[in-house]
Amino acid sequence: MSNALASLLVMVLMIGLAFYFVVVPPPGFETWGHRLAIPLVLVVGAFTVFEALKMRTHVSQLVGALRGLMGRTGAPPTPEGKREAIEILMRSMRSANPGVRKTASVQLRNLTGQDLGESAEAWEAWWERNREGFGAPGAP
């Protein structure tokens, strides 16, 4: 089962449970405040699971790219491996999490030699200009 399908299934299940607790509250949860407490926790939990699965997908893609970057033998990084890692890091620059953006910008700086900070727009503009020749002799 793909991560997207699993996260969708978890979200639907948790939101369905939340709806159930609003319609049929358990004993002792007769007030609206109590009736909404459990669904709120379930909905927040569903979105947390969704974000965790999304992050897991990004991390597994990045690990795969880094393995390709270094090769199985520990050989110097290949231009194709660097480009793949940069593509994944570029997607991470759009993350809502500032820690993810910071880590991605540091790794982009390490891979490219460019210091464009945490601006996704600046990195995307640079990548548009340099993608094709990246890693070629004399290229940035």
mmCIF file of C-alpha atoms in Angstrom:
data_model
loop_
_atom_site.group_PDB
_atom_site.id
_atom_site.type_symbol
_atom_site.label_atom_id
_atom_site.label_comp_id
_atom_site.label_asym_id
_atom_site.label_seq_id
_atom_site.Cartn_x
_atom_site.Cartn_y
_atom_site.Cartn_z
ATOM 1 C CA MET A 1 0.000 0.000 0.000
ATOM 2 C CA SER A 2 1.429 3.397 -0.938
ATOM 3 C CA ASN A 3 2.046 6.055 1.688
ATOM 4 C CA ALA A 4 -0.516 8.341 0.056
ATOM 5 C CA LEU A 5 -3.215 5.672 0.185
ATOM 6 C CA ALA A 6 -2.316 4.721 3.760
ATOM 7 C CA SER A 7 -2.443 8.338 4.923
ATOM 8 C CA LEU A 8 -5.760 8.904 3.157
ATOM 9 C CA LEU A 9 -7.185 5.766 4.782
ATOM 10 C CA VAL A 10 -6.001 6.863 8.244
ATOM 11 C CA MET A 11 -7.430 10.346 7.765
ATOM 12 C CA VAL A 12 -10.804 9.042 6.586
ATOM 13 C CA LEU A 13 -10.954 6.583 9.483
ATOM 14 C CA MET A 14 -10.037 9.182 12.099
ATOM 15 C CA ILE A 15 -12.385 11.828 10.699
ATOM 16 C CA GLY A 16 -15.149 9.210 10.546
ATOM 17 C CA LEU A 17 -14.527 8.373 14.201
ATOM 18 C CA ALA A 18 -14.583 12.078 15.007
ATOM 19 C CA PHE A 19 -17.970 12.430 13.301
ATOM 20 C CA TYR A 20 -19.252 9.364 15.181
ATOM 21 C CA PHE A 21 -18.267 10.859 18.551
ATOM 22 C CA VAL A 22 -20.129 14.080 17.733
ATOM 23 C CA VAL A 23 -23.303 12.215 16.721
ATOM 24 C CA VAL A 24 -23.160 9.409 19.325
ATOM 25 C CA PRO A 25 -21.216 10.681 22.349
ATOM 26 C CA PRO A 26 -19.953 8.134 24.902
ATOM 27 C CA PRO A 27 -21.436 8.253 28.435
ATOM 28 C CA GLY A 28 -20.231 11.305 30.333
ATOM 29 C CA PHE A 29 -19.675 13.335 27.147
ATOM 30 C CA GLU A 30 -23.118 14.889 26.838
ATOM 31 C CA THR A 31 -22.066 18.556 26.673
ATOM 32 C CA TRP A 32 -20.948 20.032 23.358
ATOM 33 C CA GLY A 33 -17.543 20.841 24.822
ATOM 34 C CA HIS A 34 -17.012 17.188 25.676
ATOM 35 C CA ARG A 35 -18.559 16.024 22.405
ATOM 36 C CA LEU A 36 -16.115 18.111 20.389
ATOM 37 C CA ALA A 37 -12.984 17.326 22.445
ATOM 38 C CA ILE A 38 -12.490 13.758 21.166
ATOM 39 C CA PRO A 39 -13.195 14.621 17.501
ATOM 40 C CA LEU A 40 -10.781 17.537 17.688
ATOM 41 C CA VAL A 41 -8.037 15.251 19.005
ATOM 42 C CA LEU A 42 -8.828 12.687 16.297
ATOM 43 C CA VAL A 43 -8.735 15.252 13.487
ATOM 44 C CA VAL A 44 -5.442 16.711 14.732
ATOM 45 C CA GLY A 45 -4.110 13.158 15.011
ATOM 46 C CA ALA A 46 -5.186 12.396 11.444
ATOM 47 C CA PHE A 47 -3.345 15.418 10.071
ATOM 48 C CA THR A 48 -0.288 14.575 12.183
ATOM 49 C CA VAL A 49 -0.210 11.059 10.759
ATOM 50 C CA PHE A 50 -0.613 12.483 7.255
ATOM 51 C CA GLU A 51 2.323 14.868 7.735
ATOM 52 C CA ALA A 52 4.475 12.117 9.258
ATOM 53 C CA LEU A 53 3.820 9.819 6.295
ATOM 54 C CA LYS A 54 4.531 12.648 3.868
ATOM 55 C CA MET A 55 7.833 13.356 5.660
ATOM 56 C CA ARG A 56 8.687 9.653 5.587
ATOM 57 C CA THR A 57 8.235 9.665 1.812
ATOM 58 C CA HIS A 58 10.539 12.672 1.424
ATOM 59 C CA VAL A 59 13.171 11.161 3.687
ATOM 60 C CA SER A 60 13.136 7.816 1.856
ATOM 61 C CA GLN A 61 13.490 9.638 -1.484
ATOM 62 C CA LEU A 62 16.366 11.679 -0.098
ATOM 63 C CA VAL A 63 18.119 8.623 1.314
ATOM 64 C CA GLY A 64 17.778 6.886 -2.047
ATOM 65 C CA ALA A 65 19.186 9.924 -3.830
ATOM 66 C CA LEU A 66 22.063 10.197 -1.383
ATOM 67 C CA ARG A 67 22.878 6.532 -1.882
ATOM 68 C CA GLY A 68 22.933 7.182 -5.611
ATOM 69 C CA LEU A 69 24.956 10.327 -5.010
ATOM 70 C CA MET A 70 27.722 8.459 -3.217
ATOM 71 C CA GLY A 71 27.296 5.195 -5.063
ATOM 72 C CA ARG A 72 27.450 1.848 -3.342
ATOM 73 C CA THR A 73 31.258 1.877 -3.421
ATOM 74 C CA GLY A 74 31.787 5.263 -1.805
ATOM 75 C CA ALA A 75 32.980 6.650 -5.144
ATOM 76 C CA PRO A 76 32.807 10.409 -5.736
ATOM 77 C CA PRO A 77 29.282 11.727 -6.355
ATOM 78 C CA THR A 78 28.018 11.462 -9.894
ATOM 79 C CA PRO A 79 26.437 14.486 -11.599
ATOM 80 C CA GLU A 80 23.174 12.510 -11.973
ATOM 81 C CA GLY A 81 23.164 11.672 -8.256
ATOM 82 C CA LYS A 82 23.762 15.313 -7.361
ATOM 83 C CA ARG A 83 20.957 16.467 -9.648
ATOM 84 C CA GLU A 84 18.530 13.957 -8.120
ATOM 85 C CA ALA A 85 19.459 15.015 -4.576
ATOM 86 C CA ILE A 86 19.077 18.688 -5.520
ATOM 87 C CA GLU A 87 15.604 18.042 -6.984
ATOM 88 C CA ILE A 88 14.480 16.425 -3.725
ATOM 89 C CA LEU A 89 16.024 19.170 -1.601
ATOM 90 C CA MET A 90 14.325 21.784 -3.787
ATOM 91 C CA ARG A 91 10.929 20.231 -2.947
ATOM 92 C CA SER A 92 11.896 20.358 0.743
ATOM 93 C CA MET A 93 12.478 24.110 0.436
ATOM 94 C CA ARG A 94 8.660 24.470 0.086
ATOM 95 C CA SER A 95 8.031 22.713 3.421
ATOM 96 C CA ALA A 96 5.923 24.458 6.037
ATOM 97 C CA ASN A 97 8.487 23.352 8.641
ATOM 98 C CA PRO A 98 11.281 25.953 9.078
ATOM 99 C CA GLY A 99 13.700 23.266 10.319
ATOM 100 C CA VAL A 100 13.225 21.266 7.113
ATOM 101 C CA ARG A 101 13.826 24.400 5.014
ATOM 102 C CA LYS A 102 16.989 25.235 6.985
ATOM 103 C CA THR A 103 18.396 21.716 6.624
ATOM 104 C CA ALA A 104 17.546 21.638 2.915
ATOM 105 C CA SER A 105 19.251 25.006 2.311
ATOM 106 C CA VAL A 106 22.398 23.855 4.129
ATOM 107 C CA GLN A 107 22.510 20.645 2.072
ATOM 108 C CA LEU A 108 21.874 22.581 -1.148
ATOM 109 C CA ARG A 109 24.765 24.869 -0.268
ATOM 110 C CA ASN A 110 26.990 21.826 0.370
ATOM 111 C CA LEU A 111 26.026 20.191 -2.939
ATOM 112 C CA THR A 112 26.123 23.284 -5.151
ATOM 113 C CA GLY A 113 28.628 25.628 -3.555
ATOM 114 C CA GLN A 114 25.968 28.371 -3.742
ATOM 115 C CA ASP A 115 24.654 30.204 -0.676
ATOM 116 C CA LEU A 116 21.141 31.395 -1.492
ATOM 117 C CA GLY A 117 19.770 31.144 2.039
ATOM 118 C CA GLU A 118 16.318 29.726 2.751
ATOM 119 C CA SER A 119 14.496 31.346 -0.157
ATOM 120 C CA ALA A 120 12.797 28.642 -2.219
ATOM 121 C CA GLU A 121 12.294 31.160 -5.020
ATOM 122 C CA ALA A 122 16.002 32.023 -5.172
ATOM 123 C CA TRP A 123 16.996 28.348 -5.274
ATOM 124 C CA GLU A 124 14.393 27.561 -7.940
ATOM 125 C CA ALA A 125 15.578 30.457 -10.118
ATOM 126 C CA TRP A 126 19.196 29.357 -9.721
ATOM 127 C CA TRP A 127 18.279 25.740 -10.538
ATOM 128 C CA GLU A 128 16.350 26.794 -13.671
ATOM 129 C CA ARG A 129 19.462 28.565 -14.942
ATOM 130 C CA ASN A 130 21.930 25.814 -13.984
ATOM 131 C CA ARG A 131 20.085 22.471 -14.121
ATOM 132 C CA GLU A 132 21.150 21.347 -17.589
ATOM 133 C CA GLY A 133 24.877 21.897 -17.211
ATOM 134 C CA PHE A 134 25.124 21.131 -13.508
ATOM 135 C CA GLY A 135 28.020 18.825 -12.723
ATOM 136 C CA ALA A 136 29.699 19.268 -16.124
ATOM 137 C CA PRO A 137 33.355 20.367 -16.089
ATOM 138 C CA GLY A 138 33.517 24.121 -15.496
ATOM 139 C CA ALA A 139 29.823 24.341 -14.587
ATOM 140 C CA PRO A 140 28.598 25.629 -11.190
#
